[in-house]
Amino acid sequence: MSIKIKMNNNFEKELKKKAMKIAEDKLRNSGVNLECPHCKETITMKLGINNCPNCKKTIDLKN
C-alpha cells in the first residue's frame, strides 16, 4: 500500500530554501572537495576566492 501526501506549495519552497541555506553554510564554513578546473587536482574550496595549491591559479566559487 502506498500513501500519497500532498504538500503545500509554500512548504516545498521553504524546504528547498532551508536545504540551500545548509549547503551554503557548509561551503562558507568548512569547504568542500572539488576538482580544480585548471589542473584537475582535487582540493578543498570554500565559497569565494580560492587559490589552487597545485597550479596556483585563482578559482572564484560563487553561490
Tab-separated table of N, CA and C in Angstrom:
chain	number	residue	atom	x	y	z
A	1	MET	N	0.846	-1.168	0.000
A	1	MET	CA	0.000	0.000	0.000
A	1	MET	C	0.897	1.239	0.000
A	2	SER	N	0.556	2.201	-0.807
A	2	SER	CA	1.320	3.446	-0.820
A	2	SER	C	0.434	4.587	-0.331
A	3	ILE	N	1.085	5.553	0.259
A	3	ILE	CA	0.374	6.711	0.787
A	3	ILE	C	0.905	7.938	0.061
A	4	LYS	N	0.018	8.723	-0.464
A	4	LYS	CA	0.410	9.959	-1.135
A	4	LYS	C	0.102	11.132	-0.208
A	5	ILE	N	1.070	12.007	-0.102
A	5	ILE	CA	0.891	13.193	0.724
A	5	ILE	C	1.002	14.406	-0.189
A	6	LYS	N	-0.012	15.224	-0.151
A	6	LYS	CA	0.002	16.446	-0.948
A	6	LYS	C	0.644	17.545	-0.105
A	7	MET	N	1.737	18.111	-0.644
A	7	MET	CA	2.438	19.146	0.094
A	7	MET	C	1.970	20.526	-0.322
A	8	ASN	N	1.887	21.365	0.632
A	8	ASN	CA	1.580	22.757	0.420
A	8	ASN	C	2.733	23.366	-0.389
A	9	ASN	N	2.451	24.148	-1.399
A	9	ASN	CA	3.472	24.748	-2.259
A	9	ASN	C	4.432	25.612	-1.443
A	10	ASN	N	3.925	26.321	-0.452
A	10	ASN	CA	4.761	27.160	0.399
A	10	ASN	C	5.721	26.289	1.212
A	11	PHE	N	5.252	25.143	1.694
A	11	PHE	CA	6.094	24.218	2.449
A	11	PHE	C	7.252	23.735	1.593
A	12	GLU	N	6.984	23.390	0.353
A	12	GLU	CA	8.007	22.906	-0.564
A	12	GLU	C	9.058	23.992	-0.822
A	13	LYS	N	8.624	25.240	-1.010
A	13	LYS	CA	9.558	26.352	-1.224
A	13	LYS	C	10.438	26.564	-0.002
A	14	GLU	N	9.842	26.509	1.179
A	14	GLU	CA	10.594	26.690	2.417
A	14	GLU	C	11.602	25.568	2.619
A	15	LEU	N	11.218	24.350	2.288
A	15	LEU	CA	12.112	23.201	2.417
A	15	LEU	C	13.326	23.364	1.499
A	16	LYS	N	13.092	23.769	0.254
A	16	LYS	CA	14.190	23.991	-0.689
A	16	LYS	C	15.093	25.128	-0.216
A	17	LYS	N	14.486	26.183	0.306
A	17	LYS	CA	15.228	27.335	0.798
A	17	LYS	C	16.148	26.936	1.960
A	18	LYS	N	15.627	26.118	2.875
A	18	LYS	CA	16.422	25.669	4.014
A	18	LYS	C	17.547	24.743	3.580
A	19	ALA	N	17.287	23.880	2.608
A	19	ALA	CA	18.320	22.971	2.098
A	19	ALA	C	19.450	23.768	1.451
A	20	MET	N	19.120	24.798	0.698
A	20	MET	CA	20.139	25.639	0.068
A	20	MET	C	20.948	26.393	1.127
A	21	LYS	N	20.285	26.841	2.178
A	21	LYS	CA	20.968	27.552	3.261
A	21	LYS	C	21.977	26.636	3.939
A	22	ILE	N	21.601	25.391	4.183
A	22	ILE	CA	22.503	24.421	4.808
A	22	ILE	C	23.716	24.181	3.916
A	23	ALA	N	23.491	24.031	2.619
A	23	ALA	CA	24.587	23.801	1.674
A	23	ALA	C	25.524	25.018	1.618
A	24	GLU	N	24.961	26.218	1.575
A	24	GLU	CA	25.773	27.433	1.541
A	24	GLU	C	26.591	27.589	2.816
A	25	ASP	N	25.990	27.289	3.968
A	25	ASP	CA	26.704	27.375	5.239
A	25	ASP	C	27.878	26.397	5.269
A	26	LYS	N	27.679	25.199	4.739
A	26	LYS	CA	28.763	24.216	4.693
A	26	LYS	C	29.906	24.728	3.821
A	27	LEU	N	29.578	25.302	2.679
A	27	LEU	CA	30.614	25.851	1.798
A	27	LEU	C	31.365	26.995	2.464
A	28	ARG	N	30.636	27.870	3.142
A	28	ARG	CA	31.266	29.019	3.796
A	28	ARG	C	32.175	28.599	4.941
A	29	ASN	N	31.721	27.645	5.737
A	29	ASN	CA	32.415	27.317	6.973
A	29	ASN	C	33.481	26.238	6.841
A	30	SER	N	33.181	25.156	6.177
A	30	SER	CA	34.137	24.054	6.183
A	30	SER	C	34.732	23.753	4.808
A	31	GLY	N	34.102	24.194	3.776
A	31	GLY	CA	34.605	23.919	2.438
A	31	GLY	C	34.220	22.525	1.962
A	32	VAL	N	34.421	22.295	0.701
A	32	VAL	CA	34.116	21.000	0.087
A	32	VAL	C	35.251	20.622	-0.849
A	33	ASN	N	35.413	19.343	-1.076
A	33	ASN	CA	36.435	18.862	-2.001
A	33	ASN	C	35.883	18.927	-3.420
A	34	LEU	N	36.543	19.721	-4.257
A	34	LEU	CA	36.141	19.878	-5.656
A	34	LEU	C	37.375	19.786	-6.539
A	35	GLU	N	37.143	19.561	-7.809
A	35	GLU	CA	38.235	19.468	-8.773
A	35	GLU	C	38.579	20.858	-9.302
A	36	CYS	N	39.868	21.179	-9.303
A	36	CYS	CA	40.325	22.448	-9.872
A	36	CYS	C	40.006	22.418	-11.370
A	37	PRO	N	39.350	23.453	-11.899
A	37	PRO	CA	39.007	23.461	-13.317
A	37	PRO	C	40.231	23.624	-14.230
A	38	HIS	N	41.369	24.006	-13.657
A	38	HIS	CA	42.570	24.231	-14.457
A	38	HIS	C	43.457	22.992	-14.528
A	39	CYS	N	43.808	22.424	-13.356
A	39	CYS	CA	44.756	21.306	-13.337
A	39	CYS	C	44.110	19.966	-12.985
A	40	LYS	N	42.807	19.984	-12.649
A	40	LYS	CA	42.026	18.774	-12.338
A	40	LYS	C	42.419	18.104	-11.012
A	41	GLU	N	43.216	18.769	-10.175
A	41	GLU	CA	43.582	18.263	-8.855
A	41	GLU	C	42.397	18.468	-7.900
A	42	THR	N	42.125	17.515	-7.017
A	42	THR	CA	41.060	17.661	-6.028
A	42	THR	C	41.579	18.484	-4.864
A	43	ILE	N	40.888	19.604	-4.577
A	43	ILE	CA	41.290	20.488	-3.484
A	43	ILE	C	40.067	20.869	-2.661
A	44	THR	N	40.305	21.337	-1.436
A	44	THR	CA	39.224	21.812	-0.579
A	44	THR	C	39.010	23.292	-0.870
A	45	MET	N	37.763	23.647	-1.225
A	45	MET	CA	37.435	25.036	-1.539
A	45	MET	C	36.299	25.512	-0.659
A	46	LYS	N	36.343	26.803	-0.363
A	46	LYS	CA	35.267	27.469	0.348
A	46	LYS	C	34.602	28.444	-0.621
A	47	LEU	N	33.434	28.942	-0.246
A	47	LEU	CA	32.727	29.920	-1.050
A	47	LEU	C	33.586	31.172	-1.164
A	48	GLY	N	33.754	31.692	-2.358
A	48	GLY	CA	34.556	32.891	-2.581
A	48	GLY	C	35.799	32.593	-3.402
A	49	ILE	N	36.842	33.399	-3.190
A	49	ILE	CA	38.091	33.278	-3.943
A	49	ILE	C	38.972	32.209	-3.299
A	50	ASN	N	39.454	31.280	-4.116
A	50	ASN	CA	40.345	30.216	-3.680
A	50	ASN	C	41.542	30.186	-4.612
A	51	ASN	N	42.683	29.766	-4.090
A	51	ASN	CA	43.879	29.564	-4.910
A	51	ASN	C	44.233	28.093	-4.864
A	52	CYS	N	44.414	27.499	-6.020
A	52	CYS	CA	44.793	26.097	-6.093
A	52	CYS	C	46.238	25.952	-5.621
A	53	PRO	N	46.486	25.093	-4.619
A	53	PRO	CA	47.856	24.914	-4.147
A	53	PRO	C	48.738	24.179	-5.166
A	54	ASN	N	48.122	23.512	-6.131
A	54	ASN	CA	48.880	22.753	-7.126
A	54	ASN	C	49.327	23.635	-8.298
A	55	CYS	N	48.368	24.297	-8.949
A	55	CYS	CA	48.708	25.099	-10.137
A	55	CYS	C	48.778	26.604	-9.854
A	56	LYS	N	48.394	27.006	-8.624
A	56	LYS	CA	48.469	28.404	-8.168
A	56	LYS	C	47.483	29.343	-8.863
A	57	LYS	N	46.522	28.813	-9.608
A	57	LYS	CA	45.534	29.667	-10.281
A	57	LYS	C	44.388	29.995	-9.329
A	58	THR	N	43.714	31.108	-9.601
A	58	THR	CA	42.611	31.589	-8.780
A	58	THR	C	41.298	30.966	-9.265
A	59	ILE	N	40.488	30.549	-8.296
A	59	ILE	CA	39.172	29.969	-8.582
A	59	ILE	C	38.153	30.751	-7.773
A	60	ASP	N	37.133	31.285	-8.424
A	60	ASP	CA	36.074	32.037	-7.748
A	60	ASP	C	34.859	31.131	-7.635
A	61	LEU	N	34.633	30.610	-6.441
A	61	LEU	CA	33.499	29.730	-6.200
A	61	LEU	C	32.325	30.578	-5.724
A	62	LYS	N	31.379	30.801	-6.616
A	62	LYS	CA	30.220	31.665	-6.320
A	62	LYS	C	29.025	30.827	-5.918
A	63	ASN	N	28.132	31.446	-5.123
A	63	ASN	CA	26.913	30.731	-4.727
A	63	ASN	C	25.816	30.921	-5.724
